[in-house]
PDB file of C-alpha atoms in Angstrom:
ATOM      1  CA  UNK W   1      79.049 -39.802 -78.948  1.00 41.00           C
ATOM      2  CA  UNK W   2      77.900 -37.374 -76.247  1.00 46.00           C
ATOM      3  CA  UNK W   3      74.515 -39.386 -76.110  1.00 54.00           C
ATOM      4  CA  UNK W   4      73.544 -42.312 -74.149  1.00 61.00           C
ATOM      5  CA  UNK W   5      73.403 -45.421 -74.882  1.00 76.00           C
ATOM      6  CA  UNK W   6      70.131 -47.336 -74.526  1.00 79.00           C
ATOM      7  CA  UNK W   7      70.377 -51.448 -74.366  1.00 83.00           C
ATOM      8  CA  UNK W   8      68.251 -53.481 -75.619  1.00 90.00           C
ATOM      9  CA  UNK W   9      67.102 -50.951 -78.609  1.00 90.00           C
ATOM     10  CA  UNK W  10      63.788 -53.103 -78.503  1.00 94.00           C
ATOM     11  CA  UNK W  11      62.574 -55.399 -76.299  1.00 95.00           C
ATOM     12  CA  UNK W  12      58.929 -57.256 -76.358  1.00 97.00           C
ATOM     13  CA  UNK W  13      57.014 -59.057 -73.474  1.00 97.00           C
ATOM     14  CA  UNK W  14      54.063 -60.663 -72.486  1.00 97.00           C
ATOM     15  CA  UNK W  15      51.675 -58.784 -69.854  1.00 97.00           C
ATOM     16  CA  UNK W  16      52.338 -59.241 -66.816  1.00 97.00           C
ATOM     17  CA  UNK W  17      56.604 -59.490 -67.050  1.00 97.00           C
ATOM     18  CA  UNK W  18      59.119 -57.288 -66.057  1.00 97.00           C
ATOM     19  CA  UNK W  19      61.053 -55.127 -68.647  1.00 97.00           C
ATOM     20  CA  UNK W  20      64.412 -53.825 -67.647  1.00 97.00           C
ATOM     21  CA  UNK W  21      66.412 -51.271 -69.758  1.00 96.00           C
ATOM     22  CA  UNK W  22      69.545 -50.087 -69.833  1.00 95.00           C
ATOM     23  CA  UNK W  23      71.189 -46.514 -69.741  1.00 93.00           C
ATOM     24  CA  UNK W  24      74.815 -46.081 -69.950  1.00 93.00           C
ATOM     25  CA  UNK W  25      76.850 -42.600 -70.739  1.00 90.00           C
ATOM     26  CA  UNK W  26      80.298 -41.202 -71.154  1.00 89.00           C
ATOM     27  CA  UNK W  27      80.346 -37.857 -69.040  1.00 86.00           C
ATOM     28  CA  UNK W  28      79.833 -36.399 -65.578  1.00 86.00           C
ATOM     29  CA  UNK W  29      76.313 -36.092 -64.738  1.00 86.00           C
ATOM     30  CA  UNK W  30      74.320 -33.704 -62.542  1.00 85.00           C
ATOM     31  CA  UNK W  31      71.175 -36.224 -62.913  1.00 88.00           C
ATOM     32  CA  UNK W  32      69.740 -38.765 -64.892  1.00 91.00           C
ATOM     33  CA  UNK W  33      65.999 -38.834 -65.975  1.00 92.00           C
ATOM     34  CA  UNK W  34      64.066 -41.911 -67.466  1.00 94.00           C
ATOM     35  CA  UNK W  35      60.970 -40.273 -70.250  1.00 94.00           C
ATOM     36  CA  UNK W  36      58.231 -42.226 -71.853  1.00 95.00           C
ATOM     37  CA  UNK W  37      57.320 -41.087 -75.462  1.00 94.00           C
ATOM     38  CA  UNK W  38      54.322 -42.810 -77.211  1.00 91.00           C
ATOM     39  CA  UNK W  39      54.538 -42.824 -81.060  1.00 85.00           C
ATOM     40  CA  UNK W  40      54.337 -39.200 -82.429  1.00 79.00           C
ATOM     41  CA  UNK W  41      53.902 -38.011 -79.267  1.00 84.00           C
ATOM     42  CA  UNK W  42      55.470 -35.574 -76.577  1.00 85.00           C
ATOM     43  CA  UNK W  43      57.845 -36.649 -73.747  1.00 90.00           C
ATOM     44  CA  UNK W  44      56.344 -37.548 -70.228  1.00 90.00           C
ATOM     45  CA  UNK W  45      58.972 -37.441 -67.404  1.00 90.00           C
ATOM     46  CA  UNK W  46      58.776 -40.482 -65.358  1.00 94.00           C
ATOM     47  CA  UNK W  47      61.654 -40.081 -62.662  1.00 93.00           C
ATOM     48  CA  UNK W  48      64.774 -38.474 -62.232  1.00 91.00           C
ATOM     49  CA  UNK W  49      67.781 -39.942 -59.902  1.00 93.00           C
ATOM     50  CA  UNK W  50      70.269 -37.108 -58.660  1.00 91.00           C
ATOM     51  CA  UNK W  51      74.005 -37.980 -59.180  1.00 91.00           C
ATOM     52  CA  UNK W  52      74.528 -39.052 -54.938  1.00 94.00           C
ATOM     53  CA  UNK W  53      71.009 -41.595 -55.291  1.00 96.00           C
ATOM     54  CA  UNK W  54      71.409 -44.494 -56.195  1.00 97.00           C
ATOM     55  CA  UNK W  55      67.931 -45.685 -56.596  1.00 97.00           C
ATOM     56  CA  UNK W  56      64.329 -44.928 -56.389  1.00 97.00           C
ATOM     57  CA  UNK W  57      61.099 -45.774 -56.735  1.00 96.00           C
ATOM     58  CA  UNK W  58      57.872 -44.603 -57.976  1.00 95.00           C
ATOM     59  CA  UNK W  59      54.673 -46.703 -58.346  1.00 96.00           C
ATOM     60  CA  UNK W  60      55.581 -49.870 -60.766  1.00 97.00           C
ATOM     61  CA  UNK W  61      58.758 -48.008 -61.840  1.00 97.00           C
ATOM     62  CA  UNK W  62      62.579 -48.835 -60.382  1.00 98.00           C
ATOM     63  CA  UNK W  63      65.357 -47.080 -61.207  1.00 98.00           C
ATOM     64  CA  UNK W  64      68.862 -47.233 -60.431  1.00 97.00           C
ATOM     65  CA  UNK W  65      72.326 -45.256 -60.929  1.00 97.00           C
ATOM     66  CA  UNK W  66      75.765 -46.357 -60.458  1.00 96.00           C
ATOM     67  CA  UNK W  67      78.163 -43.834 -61.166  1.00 94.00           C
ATOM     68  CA  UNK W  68      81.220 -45.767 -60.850  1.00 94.00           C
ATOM     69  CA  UNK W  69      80.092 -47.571 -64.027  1.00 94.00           C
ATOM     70  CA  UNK W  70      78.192 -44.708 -65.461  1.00 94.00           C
ATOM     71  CA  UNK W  71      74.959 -46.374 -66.239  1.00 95.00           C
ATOM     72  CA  UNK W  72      71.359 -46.824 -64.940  1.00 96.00           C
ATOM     73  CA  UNK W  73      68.794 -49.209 -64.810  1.00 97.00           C
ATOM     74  CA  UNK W  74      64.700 -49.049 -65.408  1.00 97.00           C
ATOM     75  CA  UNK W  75      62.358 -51.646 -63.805  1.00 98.00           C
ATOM     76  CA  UNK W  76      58.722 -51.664 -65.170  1.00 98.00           C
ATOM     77  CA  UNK W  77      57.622 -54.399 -62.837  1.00 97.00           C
ATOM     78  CA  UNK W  78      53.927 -56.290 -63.818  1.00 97.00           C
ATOM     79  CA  UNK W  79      54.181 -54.599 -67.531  1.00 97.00           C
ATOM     80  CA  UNK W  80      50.605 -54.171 -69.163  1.00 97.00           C
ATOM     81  CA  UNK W  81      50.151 -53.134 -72.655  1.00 96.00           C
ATOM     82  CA  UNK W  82      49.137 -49.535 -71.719  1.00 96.00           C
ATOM     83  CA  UNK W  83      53.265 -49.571 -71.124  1.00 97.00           C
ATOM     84  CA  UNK W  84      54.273 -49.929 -74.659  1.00 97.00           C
ATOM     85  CA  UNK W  85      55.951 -46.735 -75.985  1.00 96.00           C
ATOM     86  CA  UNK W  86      59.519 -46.130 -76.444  1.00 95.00           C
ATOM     87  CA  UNK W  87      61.857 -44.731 -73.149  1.00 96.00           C
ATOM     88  CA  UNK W  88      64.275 -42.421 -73.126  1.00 94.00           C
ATOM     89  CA  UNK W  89      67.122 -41.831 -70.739  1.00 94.00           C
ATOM     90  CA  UNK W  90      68.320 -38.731 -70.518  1.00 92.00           C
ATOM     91  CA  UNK W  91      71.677 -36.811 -68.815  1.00 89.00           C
ATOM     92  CA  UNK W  92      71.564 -33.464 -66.852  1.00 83.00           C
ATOM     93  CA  UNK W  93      74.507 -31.665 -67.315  1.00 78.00           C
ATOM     94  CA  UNK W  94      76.358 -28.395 -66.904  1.00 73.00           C
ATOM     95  CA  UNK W  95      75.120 -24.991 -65.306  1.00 68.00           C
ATOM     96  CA  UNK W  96      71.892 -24.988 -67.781  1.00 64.00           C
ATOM     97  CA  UNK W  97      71.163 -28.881 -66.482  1.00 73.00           C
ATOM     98  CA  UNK W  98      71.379 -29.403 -70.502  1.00 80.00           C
ATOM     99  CA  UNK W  99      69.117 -32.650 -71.501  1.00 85.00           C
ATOM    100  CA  UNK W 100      70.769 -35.110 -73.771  1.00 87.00           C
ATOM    101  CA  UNK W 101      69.196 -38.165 -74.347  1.00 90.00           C
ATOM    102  CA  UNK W 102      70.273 -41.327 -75.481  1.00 88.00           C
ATOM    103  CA  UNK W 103      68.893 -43.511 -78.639  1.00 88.00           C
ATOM    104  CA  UNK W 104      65.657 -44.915 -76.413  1.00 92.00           C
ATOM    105  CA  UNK W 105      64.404 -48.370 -75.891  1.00 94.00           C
ATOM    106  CA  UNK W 106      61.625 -49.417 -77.872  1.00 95.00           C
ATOM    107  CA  UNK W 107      59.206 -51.575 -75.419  1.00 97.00           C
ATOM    108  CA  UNK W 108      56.427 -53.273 -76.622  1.00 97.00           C
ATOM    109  CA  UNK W 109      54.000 -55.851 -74.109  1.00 97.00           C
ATOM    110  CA  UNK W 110      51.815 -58.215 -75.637  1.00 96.00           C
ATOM    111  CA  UNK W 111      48.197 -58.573 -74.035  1.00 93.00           C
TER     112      UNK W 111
ATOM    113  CA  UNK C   1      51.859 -29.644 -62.810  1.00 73.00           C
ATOM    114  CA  UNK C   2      53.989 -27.489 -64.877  1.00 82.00           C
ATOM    115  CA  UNK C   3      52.857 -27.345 -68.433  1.00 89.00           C
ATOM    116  CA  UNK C   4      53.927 -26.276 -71.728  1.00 93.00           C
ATOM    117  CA  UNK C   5      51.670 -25.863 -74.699  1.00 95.00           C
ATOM    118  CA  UNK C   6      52.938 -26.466 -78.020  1.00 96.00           C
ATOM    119  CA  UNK C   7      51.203 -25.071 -81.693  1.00 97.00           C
ATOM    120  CA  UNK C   8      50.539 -26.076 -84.236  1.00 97.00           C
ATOM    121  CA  UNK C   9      50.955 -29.668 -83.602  1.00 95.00           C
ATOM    122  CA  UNK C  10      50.762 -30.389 -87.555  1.00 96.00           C
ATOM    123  CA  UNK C  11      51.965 -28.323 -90.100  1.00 97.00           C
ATOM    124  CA  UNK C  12      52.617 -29.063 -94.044  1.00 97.00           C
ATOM    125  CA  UNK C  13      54.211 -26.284 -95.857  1.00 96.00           C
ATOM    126  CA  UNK C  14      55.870 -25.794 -99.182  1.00 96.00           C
ATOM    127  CA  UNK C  15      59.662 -26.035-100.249  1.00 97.00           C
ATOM    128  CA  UNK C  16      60.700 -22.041 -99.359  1.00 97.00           C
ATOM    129  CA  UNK C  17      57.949 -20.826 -96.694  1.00 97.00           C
ATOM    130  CA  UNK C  18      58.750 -19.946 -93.398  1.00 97.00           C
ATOM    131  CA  UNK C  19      56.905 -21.887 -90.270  1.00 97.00           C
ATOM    132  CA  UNK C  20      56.548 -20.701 -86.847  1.00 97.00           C
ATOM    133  CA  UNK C  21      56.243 -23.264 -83.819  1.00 97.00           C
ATOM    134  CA  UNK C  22      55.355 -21.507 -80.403  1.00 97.00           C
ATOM    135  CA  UNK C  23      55.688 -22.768 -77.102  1.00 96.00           C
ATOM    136  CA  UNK C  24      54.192 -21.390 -74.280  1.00 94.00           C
ATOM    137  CA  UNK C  25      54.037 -22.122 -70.687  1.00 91.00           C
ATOM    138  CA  UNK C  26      50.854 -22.351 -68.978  1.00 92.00           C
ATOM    139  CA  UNK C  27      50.913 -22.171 -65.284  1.00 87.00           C
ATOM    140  CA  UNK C  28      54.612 -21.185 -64.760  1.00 88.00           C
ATOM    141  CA  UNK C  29      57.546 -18.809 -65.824  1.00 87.00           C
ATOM    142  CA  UNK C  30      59.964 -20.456 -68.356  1.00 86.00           C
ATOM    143  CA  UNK C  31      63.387 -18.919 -67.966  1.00 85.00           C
ATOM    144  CA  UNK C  32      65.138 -21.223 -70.075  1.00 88.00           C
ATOM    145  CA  UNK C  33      63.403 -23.316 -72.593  1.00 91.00           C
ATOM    146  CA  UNK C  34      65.267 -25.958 -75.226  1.00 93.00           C
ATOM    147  CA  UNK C  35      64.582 -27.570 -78.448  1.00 96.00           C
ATOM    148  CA  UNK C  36      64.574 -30.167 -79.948  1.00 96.00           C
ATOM    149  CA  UNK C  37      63.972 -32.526 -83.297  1.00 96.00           C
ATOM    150  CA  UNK C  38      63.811 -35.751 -83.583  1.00 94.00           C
ATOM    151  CA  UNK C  39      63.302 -38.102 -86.983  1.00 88.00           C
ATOM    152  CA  UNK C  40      61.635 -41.241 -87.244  1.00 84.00           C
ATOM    153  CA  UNK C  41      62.205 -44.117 -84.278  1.00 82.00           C
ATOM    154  CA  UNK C  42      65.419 -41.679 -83.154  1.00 86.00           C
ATOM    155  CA  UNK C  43      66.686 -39.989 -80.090  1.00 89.00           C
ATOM    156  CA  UNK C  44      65.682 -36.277 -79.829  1.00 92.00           C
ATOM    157  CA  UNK C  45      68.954 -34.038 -80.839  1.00 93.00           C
ATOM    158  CA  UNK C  46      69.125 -30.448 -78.929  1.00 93.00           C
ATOM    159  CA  UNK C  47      69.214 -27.616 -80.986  1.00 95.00           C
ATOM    160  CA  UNK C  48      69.113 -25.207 -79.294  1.00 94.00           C
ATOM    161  CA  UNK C  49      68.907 -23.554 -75.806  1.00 91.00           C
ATOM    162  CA  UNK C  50      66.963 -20.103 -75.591  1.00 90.00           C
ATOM    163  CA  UNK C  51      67.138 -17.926 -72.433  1.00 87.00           C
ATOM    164  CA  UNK C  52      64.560 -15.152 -71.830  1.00 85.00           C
ATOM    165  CA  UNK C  53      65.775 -11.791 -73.042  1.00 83.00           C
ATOM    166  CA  UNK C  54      69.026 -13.593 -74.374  1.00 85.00           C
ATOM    167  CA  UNK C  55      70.073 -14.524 -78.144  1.00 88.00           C
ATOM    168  CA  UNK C  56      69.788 -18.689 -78.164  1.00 92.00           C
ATOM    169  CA  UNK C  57      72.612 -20.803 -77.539  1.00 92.00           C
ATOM    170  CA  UNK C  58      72.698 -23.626 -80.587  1.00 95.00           C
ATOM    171  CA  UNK C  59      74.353 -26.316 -80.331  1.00 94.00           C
ATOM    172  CA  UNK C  60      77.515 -27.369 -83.135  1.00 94.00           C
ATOM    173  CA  UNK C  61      76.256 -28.229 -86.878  1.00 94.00           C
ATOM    174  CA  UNK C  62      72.474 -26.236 -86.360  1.00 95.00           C
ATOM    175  CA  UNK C  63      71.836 -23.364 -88.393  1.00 94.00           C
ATOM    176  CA  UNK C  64      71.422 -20.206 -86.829  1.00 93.00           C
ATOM    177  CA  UNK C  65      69.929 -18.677 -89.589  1.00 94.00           C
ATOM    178  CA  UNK C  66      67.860 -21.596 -90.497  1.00 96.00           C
ATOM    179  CA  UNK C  67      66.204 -22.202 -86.811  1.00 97.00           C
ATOM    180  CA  UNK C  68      65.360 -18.751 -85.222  1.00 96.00           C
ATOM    181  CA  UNK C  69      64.489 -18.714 -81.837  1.00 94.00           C
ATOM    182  CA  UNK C  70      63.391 -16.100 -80.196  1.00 91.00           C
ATOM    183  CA  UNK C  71      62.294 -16.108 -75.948  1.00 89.00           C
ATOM    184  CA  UNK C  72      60.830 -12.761 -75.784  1.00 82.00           C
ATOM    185  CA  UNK C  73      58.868 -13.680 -72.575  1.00 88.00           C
ATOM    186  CA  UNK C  74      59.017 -15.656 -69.707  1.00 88.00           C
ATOM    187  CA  UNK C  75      55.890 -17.932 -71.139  1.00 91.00           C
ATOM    188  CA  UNK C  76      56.607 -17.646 -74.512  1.00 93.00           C
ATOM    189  CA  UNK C  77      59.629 -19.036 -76.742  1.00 94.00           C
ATOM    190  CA  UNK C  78      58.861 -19.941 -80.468  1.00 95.00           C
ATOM    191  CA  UNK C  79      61.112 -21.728 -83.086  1.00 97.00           C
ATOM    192  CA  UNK C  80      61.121 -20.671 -86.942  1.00 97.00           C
ATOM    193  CA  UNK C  81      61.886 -22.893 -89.939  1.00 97.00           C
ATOM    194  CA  UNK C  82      63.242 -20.410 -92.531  1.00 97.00           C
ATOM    195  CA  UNK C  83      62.552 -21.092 -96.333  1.00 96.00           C
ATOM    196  CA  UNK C  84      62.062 -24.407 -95.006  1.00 97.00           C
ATOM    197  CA  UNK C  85      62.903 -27.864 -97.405  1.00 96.00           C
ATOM    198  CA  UNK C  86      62.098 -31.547 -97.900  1.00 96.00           C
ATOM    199  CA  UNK C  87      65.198 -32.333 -95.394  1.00 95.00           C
ATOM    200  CA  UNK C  88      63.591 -30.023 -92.632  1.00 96.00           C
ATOM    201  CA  UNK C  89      60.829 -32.069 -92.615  1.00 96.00           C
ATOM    202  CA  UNK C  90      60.695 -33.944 -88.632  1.00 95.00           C
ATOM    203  CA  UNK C  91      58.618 -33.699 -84.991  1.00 96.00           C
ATOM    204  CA  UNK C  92      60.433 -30.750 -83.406  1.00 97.00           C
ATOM    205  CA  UNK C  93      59.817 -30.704 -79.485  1.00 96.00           C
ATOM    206  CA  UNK C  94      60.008 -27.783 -76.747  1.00 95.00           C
ATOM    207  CA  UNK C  95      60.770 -28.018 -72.968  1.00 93.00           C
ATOM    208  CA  UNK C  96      60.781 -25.888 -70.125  1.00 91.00           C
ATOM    209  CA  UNK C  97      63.053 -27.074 -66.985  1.00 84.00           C
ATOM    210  CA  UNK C  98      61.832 -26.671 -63.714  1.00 81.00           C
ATOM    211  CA  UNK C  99      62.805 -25.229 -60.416  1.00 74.00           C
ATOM    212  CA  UNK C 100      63.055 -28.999 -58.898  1.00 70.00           C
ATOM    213  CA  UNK C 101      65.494 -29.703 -61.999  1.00 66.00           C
ATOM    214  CA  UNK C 102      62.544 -31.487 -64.007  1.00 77.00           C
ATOM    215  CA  UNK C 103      61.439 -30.716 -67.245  1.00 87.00           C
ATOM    216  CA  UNK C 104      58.070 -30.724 -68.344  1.00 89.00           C
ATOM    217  CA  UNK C 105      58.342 -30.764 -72.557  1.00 92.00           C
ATOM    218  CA  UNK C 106      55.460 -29.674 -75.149  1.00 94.00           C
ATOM    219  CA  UNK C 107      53.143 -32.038 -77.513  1.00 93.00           C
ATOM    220  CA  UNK C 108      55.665 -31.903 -80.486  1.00 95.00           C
ATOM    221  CA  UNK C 109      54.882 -30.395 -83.785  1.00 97.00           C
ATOM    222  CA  UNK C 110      55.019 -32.633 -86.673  1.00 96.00           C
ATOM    223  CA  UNK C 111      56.733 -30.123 -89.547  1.00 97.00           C
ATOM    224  CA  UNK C 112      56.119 -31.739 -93.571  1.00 97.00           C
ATOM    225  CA  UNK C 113      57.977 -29.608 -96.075  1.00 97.00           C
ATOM    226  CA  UNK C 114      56.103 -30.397 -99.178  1.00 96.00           C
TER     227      UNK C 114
END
C-alpha cells in the first residue's frame, strides 16, 4: 500500500495524559504533515516536518521524523477533551508535493 | 490564513442526477487543487489532481468520466458526480497547496445518492 500506516488505529485517555501516535510509510518523502479531522468534518493542518528536520514543535504538539526508519511520531502533551478527533498523517511527494495519507488514529480523551 | 470554501456541504440526490461540488479559494490563487473522498472512519483516497487551465490528473481505478473536474480559474475548481448511484454516496474533500508547501483543505461535502 502506497498509504501510511497509522499505529494505534484508536487510542483513549484520560485528560490531562499524553497521546502519542504513530506514522510509518514505504516511499521517499519530500515532507510529512500531521492533520486533525473532527467527525464529518474538514482537515485542519497541524504541522508539517520537511524531509532534513527531524523534529518540531508547536504549542502542546511534538512531532518527530526519522527517515532512516521511515516513520514519525505525534506528541499531544496535557490532552483535554477538546483534542478528541481522529489524526491523519500524511506524505508529500513528487513534483506536485502529492498528499497521501495514511488510515488515521482515532483519539479520544475522557474528561 | 489561506482558505478554501467548499459548497454545498450537504447534498442528497437521486440514483442518475448529476451533482456539482465547487471549491473556491478565498484570499489566494489556487494553482493546483486535489480531491479527495473518504467513507466512513477511513483515510481520505486522492482522486484526482486538477491544475488551472489543464485537463485533471486522476489517479489509477477513478473514473474519468464519472468525476469531472474542471479548474477553469485560479480560485475556482469544482468536482461533478455524473448520473451519480447508491455506491457514490461519501464526504468528498478539496485542497489547495500552498506556496510554503502547506495545504489548507475545504469543509467537505457530504454527497447521499438516494
Amino acid at each position: 500500500s502506497q498509504q501510511g500506516e497509522e499505529d494505534p488505529q484508536a487510542l483513549s485517555i484520560q485528560e490531562g495524559e499524553n497521546a502519542t501516535m504513530n506514522c510509518s510509510y514505504k516511499t521517499s518523502i519530500n515532507n510529512l504533515q500531521w492533520y486533525r479531522q473532527n467527525s464529518g468534518r474538514g482537515l485542519v493542518h497541524l504541522i508539517l516536518i520537511r524531509s532534513n528536520e527531524r523534529e518540531k514543535h508547536s504549542g502542546r504538539l511534538r512531532v518527530t521524523l526519522d527517515t532512516s526508519k521511515k516513520s514519525s511520531s505525534l506528541l499531544i502533551t496535557a490532552s483535554r477533551a477538546a483534542d478528541t478527533a481522529s489524526y491523519f498523517c500524511a506524505r508529500g511527494t513528487g513534483s506536485n508535493y502529492k498528499l497521501t495519507f495514511g488510515k488515521g488514529t482515532l483519539l479520544t480523551v475522557n474528561p | 490564513g489561506a482558505v478554501v470554501s467548499q459548497h454545498p456541504s450537504r447534498v442528497i440526490c437521486k440514483s442518475g442526477t448529476s451533482v456539482k461540488i465547487e471549491c473556491r479559494s478565498l484570499d489566494f490563487q489556487a494553482t493546483t487543487m486535489f480531491w479527495y473522498r473518504q467513507f466512513p472512519k477511513k483515510s481520505l483516497m486522492l482522486m484526482a489532481t486538477s491544475n488551472e487551465g489543464s485537463k485533471a490528473t486522476y489517479e489509477q481505478g477513478v473514473e474519468k468520466d464519472k468525476f469531472l473536474i474542471n479548474h477553469a480559474s485560479l480560485t475556482l475548481s469544482t468536482l461533478t458526480v455524473t448520473s451519480a448511484h447508491p455506491e457514490d454516496s461519501s464526504f468528498y474533500i478539496c485542497s489547495a497547496r500552498l506556496a510554503n508547501y502547506g495545504y489548507t483543505f475545504g469543509s467537505g461535502t457530504r454527497l447521499t445518492v438516494v
